[in-house]
Amino acid sequence: MTNMPLTVKLQKRIAKEMAAGKYRSAEEMIVKAIDALAERRSAIEGSAEGLADVKAGKMRPWRKVKSELIKRKPRLAAKLSA
């Protein structure tokens, strides 16, 4: 990839973050921003998958699962109630 020009507004934002001492370099800030975007994308995809599972009936209410666990493993009752 080649160098790309940054808008004055973006340059000011980078300078402000650098002046605050939050990052050692502009490169570190950009890497962390890209990492944060990837984490956000992953969380959104995971949420979408979870919602699709709910809609498909693949999820069960916690109360029901908890009740079944307690019946099978009575010693878990105290831990699950906490």
Tab-separated table of C-alpha atoms in Angstrom:
chain	number	residue	atom	x	y	z
A	1	MET	CA	0.000	0.000	0.000
A	2	THR	CA	1.178	3.505	-0.713
A	3	ASN	CA	1.085	6.580	1.457
A	4	MET	CA	-2.232	8.321	1.375
A	5	PRO	CA	-2.918	11.945	2.181
A	6	LEU	CA	-4.889	12.708	5.327
A	7	THR	CA	-7.399	15.493	5.658
A	8	VAL	CA	-6.470	18.421	7.872
A	9	LYS	CA	-9.267	17.414	10.237
A	10	LEU	CA	-7.858	13.886	10.589
A	11	GLN	CA	-4.326	15.210	11.031
A	12	LYS	CA	-5.577	17.384	13.901
A	13	ARG	CA	-7.306	14.424	15.545
A	14	ILE	CA	-4.133	12.357	15.315
A	15	ALA	CA	-2.050	15.232	16.708
A	16	LYS	CA	-4.499	15.663	19.592
A	17	GLU	CA	-4.285	11.967	20.529
A	18	MET	CA	-0.515	12.013	20.233
A	19	ALA	CA	-0.293	15.152	22.408
A	20	ALA	CA	-2.395	13.427	25.066
A	21	GLY	CA	0.316	10.780	25.295
A	22	LYS	CA	-2.046	7.895	24.633
A	23	TYR	CA	0.106	6.434	21.864
A	24	ARG	CA	3.823	6.225	21.154
A	25	SER	CA	3.347	6.807	17.436
A	26	ALA	CA	0.716	7.497	14.813
A	27	GLU	CA	1.352	3.990	13.490
A	28	GLU	CA	0.521	2.473	16.899
A	29	MET	CA	-2.694	4.500	16.997
A	30	ILE	CA	-3.713	3.315	13.532
A	31	VAL	CA	-2.934	-0.325	14.371
A	32	LYS	CA	-5.043	-0.096	17.544
A	33	ALA	CA	-7.884	1.543	15.626
A	34	ILE	CA	-7.852	-1.202	13.004
A	35	ASP	CA	-7.739	-3.862	15.758
A	36	ALA	CA	-10.717	-2.196	17.461
A	37	LEU	CA	-12.640	-2.220	14.174
A	38	ALA	CA	-11.922	-5.932	13.728
A	39	GLU	CA	-13.084	-6.669	17.297
A	40	ARG	CA	-16.242	-4.642	16.734
A	41	ARG	CA	-16.969	-6.443	13.473
A	42	SER	CA	-16.468	-9.799	15.192
A	43	ALA	CA	-18.823	-8.816	18.021
A	44	ILE	CA	-21.485	-7.679	15.569
A	45	GLU	CA	-21.178	-10.913	13.577
A	46	GLY	CA	-21.391	-12.956	16.785
A	47	SER	CA	-24.497	-11.063	17.848
A	48	ALA	CA	-26.077	-11.637	14.449
A	49	GLU	CA	-25.331	-15.360	14.697
A	50	GLY	CA	-26.832	-15.472	18.175
A	51	LEU	CA	-29.988	-13.714	17.019
A	52	ALA	CA	-30.267	-16.118	14.104
A	53	ASP	CA	-29.970	-19.039	16.546
A	54	VAL	CA	-32.749	-17.561	18.688
A	55	LYS	CA	-34.985	-17.116	15.648
A	56	ALA	CA	-34.222	-20.706	14.560
A	57	GLY	CA	-35.265	-22.011	17.984
A	58	LYS	CA	-31.764	-23.228	18.882
A	59	MET	CA	-31.762	-21.426	22.238
A	60	ARG	CA	-33.483	-22.393	25.461
A	61	PRO	CA	-34.401	-20.163	28.403
A	62	TRP	CA	-31.828	-20.114	31.209
A	63	ARG	CA	-34.487	-21.011	33.802
A	64	LYS	CA	-35.218	-24.265	31.998
A	65	VAL	CA	-31.550	-25.158	31.498
A	66	LYS	CA	-30.792	-24.319	35.146
A	67	SER	CA	-33.677	-26.484	36.357
A	68	GLU	CA	-32.457	-29.442	34.286
A	69	LEU	CA	-28.898	-29.021	35.563
A	70	ILE	CA	-30.047	-28.951	39.184
A	71	LYS	CA	-32.062	-32.142	38.664
A	72	ARG	CA	-29.059	-33.907	37.159
A	73	LYS	CA	-26.430	-32.398	39.471
A	74	PRO	CA	-28.071	-31.332	42.760
A	75	ARG	CA	-24.737	-30.137	44.185
A	76	LEU	CA	-24.681	-27.419	41.537
A	77	ALA	CA	-27.830	-25.821	42.984
A	78	ALA	CA	-25.955	-23.585	45.423
A	79	LYS	CA	-23.456	-22.456	42.783
A	80	LEU	CA	-26.156	-21.724	40.212
A	81	SER	CA	-28.224	-19.759	42.692
A	82	ALA	CA	-25.376	-17.358	43.413
